[in-house]
Structures are given as structure tokens and as C-alpha cells.
Short mmCIF file of C-alpha atoms in Angstrom, two decimals:
data_model
loop_
_atom_site.label_atom_id
_atom_site.label_comp_id
_atom_site.label_asym_id
_atom_site.label_seq_id
_atom_site.Cartn_x
_atom_site.Cartn_y
_atom_site.Cartn_z
CA MET A 1 0.03 -0.06 0.19
CA LYS A 2 1.00 3.58 -0.72
CA PRO A 3 2.02 5.46 1.95
CA PHE A 4 0.50 8.48 3.47
CA PRO A 5 1.89 11.98 1.43
CA LYS A 6 3.52 13.79 3.75
CA VAL A 7 2.19 16.87 1.71
CA PRO A 8 -1.27 17.45 -0.27
CA HIS A 9 -0.86 17.65 -4.05
CA ALA A 10 -0.25 20.22 -5.54
CA SER A 11 -3.78 20.25 -7.25
CA GLN A 12 -5.32 20.24 -3.26
CA TRP A 13 -3.19 23.53 -2.45
CA ASN A 14 -4.39 25.70 -5.14
CA THR A 15 -8.38 24.71 -4.17
CA LEU A 16 -7.18 25.47 -0.07
CA LEU A 17 -5.94 28.62 -1.78
CA GLU A 18 -8.31 29.83 -3.44
CA ARG A 19 -10.58 29.77 -1.38
CA CYS A 20 -8.26 31.43 2.16
CA MET A 21 -9.74 34.34 2.82
CA THR A 22 -5.98 36.82 3.24
CA VAL A 23 -7.06 39.61 5.46
CA SER A 24 -8.45 40.28 8.59
CA VAL A 25 -12.29 40.34 9.57
CA GLU A 26 -13.95 40.97 12.49
CA GLY A 27 -17.86 41.58 13.74
CA ARG A 28 -20.16 41.76 16.79
CA VAL A 29 -22.94 39.69 17.42
CA ARG A 30 -26.06 42.00 17.35
CA ALA A 31 -29.11 39.17 18.24
CA ILE A 32 -29.51 35.49 18.32
CA ARG A 33 -32.99 33.71 17.01
CA GLY A 34 -33.80 31.19 18.23
CA THR A 35 -30.65 28.79 17.29
CA THR A 36 -28.77 31.57 15.12
CA ILE A 37 -27.03 33.75 15.96
CA VAL A 38 -26.32 37.10 14.08
CA ALA A 39 -23.23 38.76 13.51
CA GLY A 40 -22.90 42.47 11.83
CA GLY A 41 -20.19 43.47 9.93
CA LEU A 42 -18.47 39.77 9.18
CA PRO A 43 -18.15 39.93 5.33
CA THR A 44 -17.26 35.44 5.26
CA PRO A 45 -18.07 33.27 3.35
CA ILE A 46 -20.38 30.44 3.75
CA GLY A 47 -19.28 27.68 5.66
CA ALA A 48 -15.87 29.70 7.04
CA ILE A 49 -15.29 28.89 10.81
CA VAL A 50 -15.58 32.75 13.03
CA ARG A 51 -14.51 32.37 16.28
CA ILE A 52 -17.63 34.46 19.24
CA GLN A 53 -15.14 35.85 22.30
CA ARG A 54 -17.50 35.15 24.70
CA ARG A 55 -16.94 37.63 27.39
CA GLN A 56 -18.44 35.07 30.15
CA GLY A 57 -17.45 31.17 28.81
CA ALA A 58 -14.05 30.07 26.27
CA ASP A 59 -14.64 31.05 23.21
CA LEU A 60 -17.26 29.52 21.02
CA ASP A 61 -16.81 28.12 16.75
CA ALA A 62 -19.49 29.01 14.63
CA GLU A 63 -20.40 28.58 11.21
CA VAL A 64 -21.72 30.80 8.19
CA ILE A 65 -24.87 29.54 6.62
CA GLY A 66 -26.07 32.02 5.33
CA PHE A 67 -27.11 36.19 4.96
CA ASP A 68 -29.80 38.77 5.71
CA GLY A 69 -28.88 42.21 4.24
CA SER A 70 -26.08 43.43 5.89
CA THR A 71 -25.30 41.12 8.56
CA THR A 72 -24.41 36.55 8.75
CA LEU A 73 -26.25 34.22 10.61
CA LEU A 74 -24.29 31.66 12.80
CA ALA A 75 -24.94 28.68 12.91
CA PRO A 76 -23.52 27.71 16.93
CA LEU A 77 -20.77 24.58 16.89
CA SER A 78 -20.60 23.78 20.69
CA PRO A 79 -24.14 25.13 23.33
CA MET A 80 -23.81 29.01 22.46
CA ASP A 81 -24.06 30.60 26.71
CA GLY A 82 -22.89 33.22 27.35
CA VAL A 83 -23.51 34.97 24.33
CA SER A 84 -23.79 38.22 24.74
CA GLN A 85 -23.95 41.76 22.12
CA GLY A 86 -21.84 42.98 21.96
CA ASP A 87 -18.77 40.09 21.89
CA SER A 88 -16.16 39.63 19.10
CA VAL A 89 -16.27 37.71 15.90
CA ARG A 90 -13.32 36.93 14.39
CA LEU A 91 -12.85 34.65 11.02
CA HIS A 92 -11.24 31.93 12.19
CA ARG A 93 -10.45 28.87 9.38
CA THR A 94 -12.83 30.00 5.54
CA ILE A 95 -11.56 25.80 4.90
CA ARG A 96 -12.92 23.03 7.45
CA THR A 97 -10.14 20.57 7.91
CA VAL A 98 -9.60 17.38 9.35
CA PRO A 99 -6.05 15.36 10.40
CA ALA A 100 -5.52 12.32 7.62
CA SER A 101 -2.51 9.54 9.23
CA LEU A 102 -2.66 5.98 9.07
CA GLU A 103 -1.92 6.39 13.15
CA LEU A 104 -6.07 6.87 12.89
CA VAL A 105 -6.54 4.08 12.74
CA GLY A 106 -7.70 2.29 16.39
CA ARG A 107 -9.20 6.04 17.51
CA VAL A 108 -12.23 7.85 18.41
CA LEU A 109 -12.83 11.11 17.19
CA ASP A 110 -15.11 14.10 17.41
CA ALA A 111 -16.40 15.78 14.39
CA THR A 112 -13.35 18.29 14.20
CA GLY A 113 -10.87 15.62 13.77
CA THR A 114 -9.81 15.71 17.72
CA PRO A 115 -9.81 12.41 19.88
CA ILE A 116 -11.88 12.08 22.30
CA ASP A 117 -10.28 7.60 23.40
CA ASP A 118 -8.12 8.50 26.50
CA ARG A 119 -5.07 7.28 24.04
CA GLY A 120 -3.37 10.74 23.44
CA PRO A 121 -3.06 13.62 21.12
CA LEU A 122 -2.73 12.60 17.44
CA ALA A 123 0.98 14.24 16.19
CA PRO A 124 1.36 16.35 12.99
CA SER A 125 0.06 14.78 9.81
CA ILE A 126 -2.23 16.86 6.48
CA ARG A 127 -4.84 18.45 7.13
CA VAL A 128 -8.09 18.11 4.21
CA PRO A 129 -10.78 19.58 3.30
CA CYS A 130 -14.45 17.70 4.75
CA ASP A 131 -16.01 19.72 2.14
CA ALA A 132 -14.26 17.67 -1.36
CA MET A 133 -15.02 17.75 -4.82
CA PRO A 134 -16.72 14.23 -5.97
CA VAL A 135 -14.05 12.25 -8.51
CA PRO A 136 -15.11 13.30 -11.97
CA ALA A 137 -18.11 10.72 -13.77
CA LEU A 138 -15.14 9.78 -16.01
CA ASP A 139 -12.01 9.38 -13.84
CA ARG A 140 -14.60 5.94 -12.08
CA PRO A 141 -13.35 2.83 -13.26
CA PRO A 142 -15.99 0.51 -12.90
CA ILE A 143 -16.67 -1.90 -10.00
CA LYS A 144 -16.04 -5.07 -11.16
CA ARG A 145 -14.48 -7.05 -8.19
CA VAL A 146 -16.62 -8.30 -5.23
CA LEU A 147 -15.84 -7.03 -2.25
CA PRO A 148 -16.86 -10.25 0.50
CA THR A 149 -18.87 -9.00 3.52
CA GLN A 150 -19.32 -12.62 5.68
CA VAL A 151 -22.58 -11.79 6.07
CA ARG A 152 -23.85 -15.27 5.01
CA ALA A 153 -27.33 -13.55 3.05
CA ILE A 154 -25.50 -10.31 2.60
CA ASP A 155 -22.76 -12.57 0.35
CA ALA A 156 -25.77 -15.27 -1.32
CA PHE A 157 -28.43 -12.49 -2.74
CA LEU A 158 -27.32 -8.58 -2.07
CA THR A 159 -23.38 -9.16 -3.80
CA LEU A 160 -21.11 -5.78 -2.82
CA GLY A 161 -18.04 -4.60 -5.21
CA TYR A 162 -15.36 -2.35 -4.45
CA GLY A 163 -16.84 1.02 -4.43
CA GLN A 164 -19.99 -0.10 -4.62
CA ARG A 165 -22.75 2.90 -2.18
CA ILE A 166 -26.26 0.93 -0.48
CA GLY A 167 -28.90 1.98 2.48
CA VAL A 168 -29.86 -0.21 4.57
CA PHE A 169 -33.74 0.55 5.02
CA ALA A 170 -34.61 0.15 8.57
CA GLY A 171 -37.02 1.02 11.71
CA SER A 172 -35.06 1.48 15.47
CA GLY A 173 -34.37 -1.06 17.35
CA VAL A 174 -34.33 -3.91 14.49
CA GLY A 175 -31.01 -4.89 14.49
CA LYS A 176 -28.58 -1.85 11.89
CA SER A 177 -26.41 -1.28 14.80
CA THR A 178 -25.72 -5.03 15.40
CA LEU A 179 -25.39 -5.26 11.41
CA LEU A 180 -22.89 -2.47 10.94
CA GLY A 181 -20.31 -4.52 13.36
CA MET A 182 -20.61 -7.38 11.31
CA LEU A 183 -19.40 -5.93 8.21
CA ALA A 184 -17.09 -3.86 9.98
CA ARG A 185 -15.79 -7.01 11.55
CA GLY A 186 -16.00 -9.47 8.64
CA THR A 187 -15.14 -6.87 5.19
CA ALA A 188 -12.89 -7.04 3.39
CA ALA A 189 -10.95 -3.61 3.19
CA ASP A 190 -7.78 -2.30 4.62
CA VAL A 191 -9.44 0.73 6.60
CA VAL A 192 -12.99 1.70 8.22
CA VAL A 193 -14.28 4.40 8.65
CA ILE A 194 -17.60 4.40 10.88
CA GLY A 195 -19.76 7.79 11.32
CA LEU A 196 -22.20 7.70 13.57
CA ILE A 197 -24.21 10.04 13.51
CA GLY A 198 -26.72 12.08 16.00
CA GLU A 199 -26.88 8.57 18.15
CA ARG A 200 -27.77 8.13 21.78
CA GLY A 201 -25.08 9.44 24.22
CA ARG A 202 -24.74 5.36 26.25
CA GLU A 203 -25.01 3.70 22.20
CA VAL A 204 -21.15 4.75 21.60
CA LEU A 205 -19.35 3.20 23.70
CA GLU A 206 -22.07 0.23 23.24
CA PHE A 207 -21.65 0.32 19.53
CA LEU A 208 -17.41 0.44 20.52
CA GLU A 209 -17.55 -2.40 22.77
CA ARG A 210 -19.80 -4.47 22.36
CA ASP A 211 -20.22 -4.74 18.55
CA LEU A 212 -17.15 -3.44 16.88
CA ALA A 213 -14.89 -5.59 19.49
CA GLU A 214 -11.50 -5.23 19.55
CA GLU A 215 -11.04 -7.26 16.29
CA GLY A 216 -13.24 -4.24 14.62
CA ARG A 217 -11.68 -1.21 16.13
CA GLN A 218 -8.51 -2.08 15.42
CA LYS A 219 -8.65 -2.05 11.25
CA SER A 220 -11.42 1.97 12.58
CA VAL A 221 -11.51 5.79 11.98
CA THR A 222 -14.32 6.15 14.89
CA VAL A 223 -16.51 9.96 14.16
CA VAL A 224 -18.61 10.61 16.61
CA ALA A 225 -21.60 13.02 16.99
CA THR A 226 -23.67 12.23 19.40
CA SER A 227 -27.91 12.64 19.58
CA ASP A 228 -27.49 16.63 21.95
CA THR A 229 -24.15 17.92 19.95
CA PRO A 230 -25.34 21.15 17.95
CA ALA A 231 -26.80 20.18 14.15
CA PRO A 232 -24.11 21.87 12.10
CA LYS A 233 -21.40 19.42 14.23
CA ARG A 234 -23.46 16.86 13.53
CA ILE A 235 -23.41 17.98 9.71
CA LEU A 236 -19.74 17.94 9.78
CA ALA A 237 -18.72 14.50 11.48
CA ALA A 238 -20.84 12.78 8.20
CA LYS A 239 -18.36 14.96 6.09
CA THR A 240 -15.36 14.26 8.49
CA ALA A 241 -15.56 10.10 8.23
CA THR A 242 -16.22 11.19 4.37
CA ALA A 243 -13.22 13.32 3.58
CA ILE A 244 -11.06 11.27 5.99
CA ALA A 245 -11.67 8.11 4.25
CA GLU A 246 -11.12 9.88 1.59
CA ALA A 247 -7.94 10.36 2.06
CA TYR A 248 -7.28 6.53 2.58
CA ARG A 249 -8.89 6.05 -1.01
CA ASP A 250 -6.34 9.20 -2.18
CA ALA A 251 -3.97 6.44 -0.68
CA GLY A 252 -4.61 3.33 -2.65
CA LYS A 253 -6.23 1.80 -0.45
CA ASN A 254 -10.03 -0.13 -0.39
CA VAL A 255 -11.49 1.97 2.28
CA LEU A 256 -15.36 0.79 3.79
CA LEU A 257 -17.15 3.72 5.16
CA LEU A 258 -20.73 2.52 7.43
CA MET A 259 -22.24 5.96 8.11
CA ASP A 260 -25.49 5.60 11.18
CA SER A 261 -27.21 6.95 9.89
CA VAL A 262 -27.05 9.19 6.91
CA THR A 263 -30.58 10.65 8.24
CA ARG A 264 -30.05 12.65 10.98
CA PHE A 265 -27.33 14.37 8.61
CA ALA A 266 -30.78 15.34 7.28
CA MET A 267 -32.20 16.50 10.46
CA ALA A 268 -29.17 18.52 11.53
CA GLN A 269 -29.50 20.57 8.37
CA ARG A 270 -32.79 20.45 8.35
CA GLU A 271 -32.57 22.09 11.87
CA VAL A 272 -29.60 24.53 10.58
CA GLY A 273 -31.80 24.96 7.05
CA LEU A 274 -34.85 26.42 8.70
CA ALA A 275 -33.24 28.28 10.98
CA ALA A 276 -31.22 30.62 8.31
CA GLY A 277 -35.13 31.08 7.07
CA GLU A 278 -35.15 28.31 4.14
CA VAL A 279 -39.26 27.86 2.88
CA PRO A 280 -39.89 24.28 4.46
CA THR A 281 -40.99 21.37 1.86
CA THR A 282 -42.04 17.59 2.12
CA ARG A 283 -42.32 17.01 5.94
CA GLY A 284 -40.83 19.83 6.77
CA TYR A 285 -37.35 19.09 4.96
CA PRO A 286 -36.45 22.82 3.42
CA PRO A 287 -34.33 22.55 -0.42
CA SER A 288 -31.26 22.23 0.76
CA VAL A 289 -31.21 18.98 2.59
CA PHE A 290 -32.25 17.26 -0.91
CA SER A 291 -29.18 19.02 -2.74
CA MET A 292 -26.87 18.34 0.36
CA LEU A 293 -27.15 14.04 0.58
CA PRO A 294 -26.08 13.37 -3.22
CA GLN A 295 -23.06 15.89 -2.59
CA LEU A 296 -22.49 13.69 0.32
CA VAL A 297 -23.17 9.85 -1.10
CA GLU A 298 -21.38 10.84 -4.87
CA ARG A 299 -17.45 11.70 -2.61
CA THR A 300 -17.34 7.52 -2.00
CA GLY A 301 -17.35 5.29 -4.56
CA MET A 302 -14.17 4.08 -7.45
CA SER A 303 -10.89 6.17 -8.58
CA THR A 304 -7.48 5.65 -10.39
CA LYS A 305 -6.35 5.37 -6.86
CA GLY A 306 -8.12 3.40 -5.13
CA SER A 307 -12.11 2.41 -3.78
CA ILE A 308 -14.76 3.81 -0.81
CA THR A 309 -17.64 1.48 -0.12
CA ALA A 310 -20.13 3.18 1.48
CA ILE A 311 -22.71 1.61 3.29
CA TYR A 312 -25.68 4.75 4.75
CA THR A 313 -28.43 3.02 7.31
CA VAL A 314 -31.60 4.94 6.56
CA LEU A 315 -33.63 5.44 9.60
CA VAL A 316 -37.12 4.90 8.33
CA GLU A 317 -39.90 6.82 10.55
CA GLY A 318 -43.03 4.98 11.04
CA ASP A 319 -41.27 1.88 9.12
CA ASP A 320 -42.72 3.55 6.02
CA ALA A 321 -39.84 2.88 3.52
CA ASN A 322 -41.38 5.64 1.33
CA GLU A 323 -40.69 8.69 3.50
CA PRO A 324 -38.95 11.11 1.74
CA ILE A 325 -35.52 10.87 3.18
CA SER A 326 -35.49 6.86 1.95
CA ASP A 327 -37.25 7.88 -0.78
CA ALA A 328 -34.37 10.74 -2.07
CA LEU A 329 -31.42 8.09 -1.40
CA ARG A 330 -33.03 4.80 -3.13
CA GLY A 331 -32.40 6.70 -6.26
CA LEU A 332 -28.80 8.06 -5.28
CA LEU A 333 -27.16 4.46 -3.80
CA ASP A 334 -26.45 1.29 -6.17
CA GLY A 335 -28.86 -0.69 -3.61
CA HIS A 336 -30.55 -1.15 -0.52
CA VAL A 337 -30.40 -3.92 1.78
CA HIS A 338 -33.93 -3.73 4.45
CA LEU A 339 -34.63 -4.96 7.70
CA SER A 340 -38.57 -6.34 8.90
CA ARG A 341 -39.29 -5.45 12.21
CA ALA A 342 -41.55 -8.81 11.49
CA ILE A 343 -38.39 -10.82 10.51
CA ALA A 344 -36.56 -9.14 13.59
CA SER A 345 -39.57 -10.30 15.82
CA ARG A 346 -39.46 -13.89 14.75
CA GLY A 347 -36.04 -14.06 16.81
CA ARG A 348 -34.08 -14.08 12.69
CA TYR A 349 -31.30 -11.90 12.94
CA PRO A 350 -29.82 -10.17 11.00
CA ALA A 351 -33.26 -9.71 10.28
CA ILE A 352 -32.51 -9.29 5.99
CA ASP A 353 -35.91 -8.65 4.42
CA ILE A 354 -34.29 -10.56 1.26
CA LEU A 355 -37.31 -9.62 -0.94
CA PRO A 356 -37.63 -6.15 -1.01
CA SER A 357 -33.95 -5.83 -0.89
CA LEU A 358 -31.46 -5.26 -4.08
CA SER A 359 -27.98 -4.59 -4.74
CA ARG A 360 -27.72 -2.85 -8.44
CA LEU A 361 -24.79 -4.44 -9.55
CA GLN A 362 -24.91 -8.13 -8.41
CA THR A 363 -25.81 -10.06 -12.08
CA GLN A 364 -22.32 -7.59 -13.41
CA LEU A 365 -20.06 -9.11 -9.92
CA VAL A 366 -20.97 -12.97 -9.45
CA ASP A 367 -21.01 -15.63 -12.30
CA PRO A 368 -23.45 -17.18 -13.85
CA GLN A 369 -24.46 -20.37 -11.12
CA HIS A 370 -23.85 -18.11 -8.92
CA ARG A 371 -27.17 -15.44 -10.19
CA LEU A 372 -28.61 -18.98 -10.84
CA TRP A 373 -28.83 -20.56 -7.27
CA ALA A 374 -30.23 -16.59 -6.09
CA ARG A 375 -32.70 -16.09 -8.94
CA GLU A 376 -34.69 -19.96 -7.49
CA LEU A 377 -33.62 -19.03 -3.78
CA ARG A 378 -35.29 -15.41 -4.56
CA ALA A 379 -38.38 -17.79 -6.52
CA LEU A 380 -39.03 -19.85 -3.32
CA MET A 381 -39.68 -17.52 -1.15
CA ALA A 382 -41.25 -15.35 -3.11
CA THR A 383 -44.23 -18.54 -3.47
CA TYR A 384 -44.23 -19.23 -0.17
CA GLN A 385 -44.60 -15.79 0.60
CA GLU A 386 -47.23 -15.17 -2.20
CA ASN A 387 -49.46 -18.46 -0.06
CA GLU A 388 -48.10 -17.68 3.26
CA ASP A 389 -51.73 -17.02 4.52
CA LEU A 390 -53.51 -20.18 3.14
CA ILE A 391 -50.69 -22.27 4.31
CA ASN A 392 -50.84 -20.66 7.13
CA ILE A 393 -54.63 -21.23 8.10
CA GLY A 394 -54.59 -24.77 6.80
CA ALA A 395 -56.70 -23.86 3.29
CA TYR A 396 -53.80 -25.06 1.30
CA THR A 397 -54.19 -29.01 0.13
CA LYS A 398 -50.80 -30.54 -0.38
CA GLY A 399 -49.83 -31.75 -3.79
CA SER A 400 -51.58 -29.18 -5.39
CA ASN A 401 -49.20 -27.05 -6.26
CA PRO A 402 -45.43 -28.77 -6.71
CA ASN A 403 -43.99 -25.07 -6.70
CA ILE A 404 -45.72 -24.92 -3.22
CA ASP A 405 -44.29 -27.88 -2.38
CA ARG A 406 -41.00 -27.10 -2.89
CA ALA A 407 -41.62 -23.87 -0.62
CA ILE A 408 -42.86 -25.25 2.33
CA MET A 409 -40.01 -28.78 1.90
CA MET A 410 -37.38 -25.20 1.74
CA ARG A 411 -38.94 -22.98 4.26
CA ASP A 412 -36.17 -24.40 7.12
CA SER A 413 -33.44 -24.63 5.51
CA ILE A 414 -33.26 -20.84 3.18
CA GLU A 415 -34.30 -19.52 7.52
CA ALA A 416 -31.73 -21.98 8.55
CA PHE A 417 -29.00 -20.34 5.33
CA LEU A 418 -30.01 -16.63 6.22
CA SER A 419 -29.61 -16.77 10.36
CA GLN A 420 -26.36 -16.10 11.65
CA GLU A 421 -24.71 -15.29 15.11
CA GLN A 422 -22.90 -12.01 15.60
CA ARG A 423 -19.72 -13.59 16.29
CA ASP A 424 -19.88 -15.70 13.41
CA ILE A 425 -16.64 -15.03 10.39
CA ILE A 426 -19.14 -16.48 7.30
CA PRO A 427 -16.01 -17.39 4.05
CA PHE A 428 -17.49 -15.96 0.88
CA LYS A 429 -16.78 -19.36 -0.97
CA ASP A 430 -18.97 -21.45 2.13
CA THR A 431 -21.85 -19.10 1.61
CA LEU A 432 -21.40 -20.53 -2.38
CA ALA A 433 -21.43 -24.15 -1.64
CA ALA A 434 -24.91 -23.65 0.83
CA MET A 435 -26.29 -22.58 -1.77
CA GLN A 436 -25.74 -25.29 -4.25
CA ASN A 437 -26.82 -27.37 -1.36
CA LEU A 438 -29.90 -25.81 -0.83
CA VAL A 439 -31.04 -25.94 -4.35
CA GLY A 440 -29.54 -29.10 -5.86
CA PRO A 441 -27.37 -29.86 -8.77
CA SER A 442 -30.53 -31.48 -9.76
CA LYS A 443 -32.74 -28.28 -10.06
CA LEU A 444 -29.53 -27.43 -11.22
CA ALA A 445 -29.14 -29.21 -14.36
CA ASN A 446 -32.65 -28.87 -15.23
CA ALA A 447 -31.98 -24.98 -15.35
CA ALA A 448 -28.88 -25.47 -17.65
#
């Protein structure tokens, strides 16, 4: 693997220099409107970081989110207790950057890239911009290599490739975090970058110790912004995790980016957009949310140097898979994995509902035999689901339809195949062998 460069590439320097302001800019706090701070005399660009010198308390960093006449709207990155009218506001940084180095592996960072674990400060390293441009469309190599996850249900029916982007759609408490931990430990990636956006505080340590475990933490960088942090910091955490993943990709590595959840990123942007005066549209989401989602997602994927395989969890409100954020992300991603509350209530984990789930690239990645096995098993599951009510009430008579008879006979075997313990690691070749045993050689010969 290529080492991290000691300095950014010349093109990166040019981009940074073009966006820098070389003069000192200072203003004053004029008012507070809800969750925003209004400053006067502060001609700074959108996205810049300013520092408010509070008379009571330490300095407070805030992000420029808009303008209103001669005033500038600021979103604080920390609680704004102690801010007073007339407090000095100075431009601190026109470009948000985060550290990127091999020393980040195994560390837990906050949204600004500052360590929050007990392993000391980071060594000096290069810094990369949090808001970067995506790889141009014509510079993206096609996705051709299978990425084994060692989660049997995904490898069999939703096969992923290096550089693919998928969403895990589920309501609360259905096993999203557990599945992410399995993917982090089992997926064949050089580095795993995890963004925990808007999580409950108590769940962070639980995820690190229980779901991720030591073997997962040894190859992971975790960026955390809990639900009690201000909305701009939750947005920044998602961008920070993506920027770190981009830095590893540009160093020639294959990166797995896990973000839990992109829905809370959208909710944070809704807070900021409404505070800045945007007009709410569908379910209260302003237009900026639906423009920021593709900007975030398109930064991942393949490049000529490496790859970022991105898995975003999507919190489905009220188990409604067609709510606005879910619907928008389905069109942006290369596949979707649905977790079912009904399946989880039966005690089968991971609770992946295979029939509505899809990997758009599976047919391009796997060999014809694998496609045939997956199609046959999907057909059996669909047949059983279509006739489940008749079967459960005893209205179906055995022998009436051979396809239904086979679906009933295979039901328990397929359920056992889809079930997997949290700590189980199942190699890709073992998954293929199990699929062949389920389908059977006679059926394959007839299909061929």
C-alpha cells in the first residue's frame, strides 16, 4: 500500500489557496434568533468558521450558514450559553479541514477530528478539506471486483463490489448497529471509517465494545457526534468521516465507510436550513437537504487510486419505506438492504428481508451459477410469501402445486441459511457451497 503523502497534492493546495481569505475580518454579535447567532460587519463566505469571544466563558466556534442584508447568520458548533450582544466575532478559518494519517486507525474522534478517547493527542499530519469535490464521473473505473462481507445473506443475495454504495433501511431497534458491527469485522477492506451521527450517548461505547469489538476497532477510525451536539456539528461529523475515507482512498487503500445514520444527517441539515430561513417542503425538509444528500454520497465510490465502499443506514420513520429521505436515497445509491421488524420479532438475525432488497451490481459481479442459485432461492421465498396466509390457516392442500410444496419443504432450510450469529464469520466460498446444497444439482441441471 502507498504511504500517506507528507504534503497534499499540488491541485489540493491550489484549491485551498483559492478559497482562503488573507485579510483579518471582524464583526460583532447583534442578536440571537432561535438556534442562530446574528453578527454584523462580518463579510465571510458560506461554510467559514468564525470564533466568538464570549465575555463569559471560552471562545465559541460557529459556522456561517447565510446572510440577511448586512448581517451574517451563524450556527454555533457548541452550546451558546454566555454569548452576549456586542461580543467580538473573528474569522477563524475559511476552509474546514481534518487530520488524515495512518495513526488515525483505532482512534475515536469528534466532528472536528479531535481525539475523544484516552490515547493522547494526534501526531502532526496532513489536513484535508471536509468539503471536497467528488471524483469526476469519467474518472471513475467500473466496479468489477466482489467485496466479500462474510455476512451470508448479503454475500448470497446482495453481493457487493469494491466502491459500491448501498443503504440499510430499517426502523429503530431492528438490528442496524449489530449488522454494521458484523460488516466492520468481516468485510475485506484495508480500513474501516465509521461515522456515528446523532446516536444516543450511551450507545456509542456499547457499539465500540459490543458490536465493533476489539478486532473491528483495530482497523477502524470512528467519528462521533451524539444527538445532544448542535446540528452543524452533526453535519460536520458526516463530512469529516467522508473526508478521512477520501484521504485513505487517495493513499491507494480500499476503504469501507459505515455511516449511522444518514437520516440524522438530513435532520440536522433540516434544523440548519430552517434556522437560516429556508422554506420547508415535504415533511418540513427544506430544499438544501435534497441537494446535500447527493453531494455527500457522490464523494464515495471508485477512483483510479483506491475505493470507498459506502454503507449508509437510513432510519425509516414509522417503518414507512417511502418517506422523503428514504425515497431520495434509494435513487442515489447502488442498492438497498431492508431490515424487517416482523423478521426480527421471529428471532432471525440479521433481520434482512431479501425480497425487497436489491444490489444493482450483483448481476455484473457474480458468475452465472451464483446468479442462478440466488434467483431460484428468491423464487422459493416469493412463492411461500404469496401463499403464506393459505398455508398458515391450513387451506392449502399438499400436492396441489409442486412449486408451493417445494417452497414449504425448503422454508426451514432457507431460514437457517439466512440466520447468522453476530460473531460468526462465514467465508464467501462457504456461502456459495451452502447455496448449491440448498438448490440441489438436479434443479441446476434442469434450469441449465
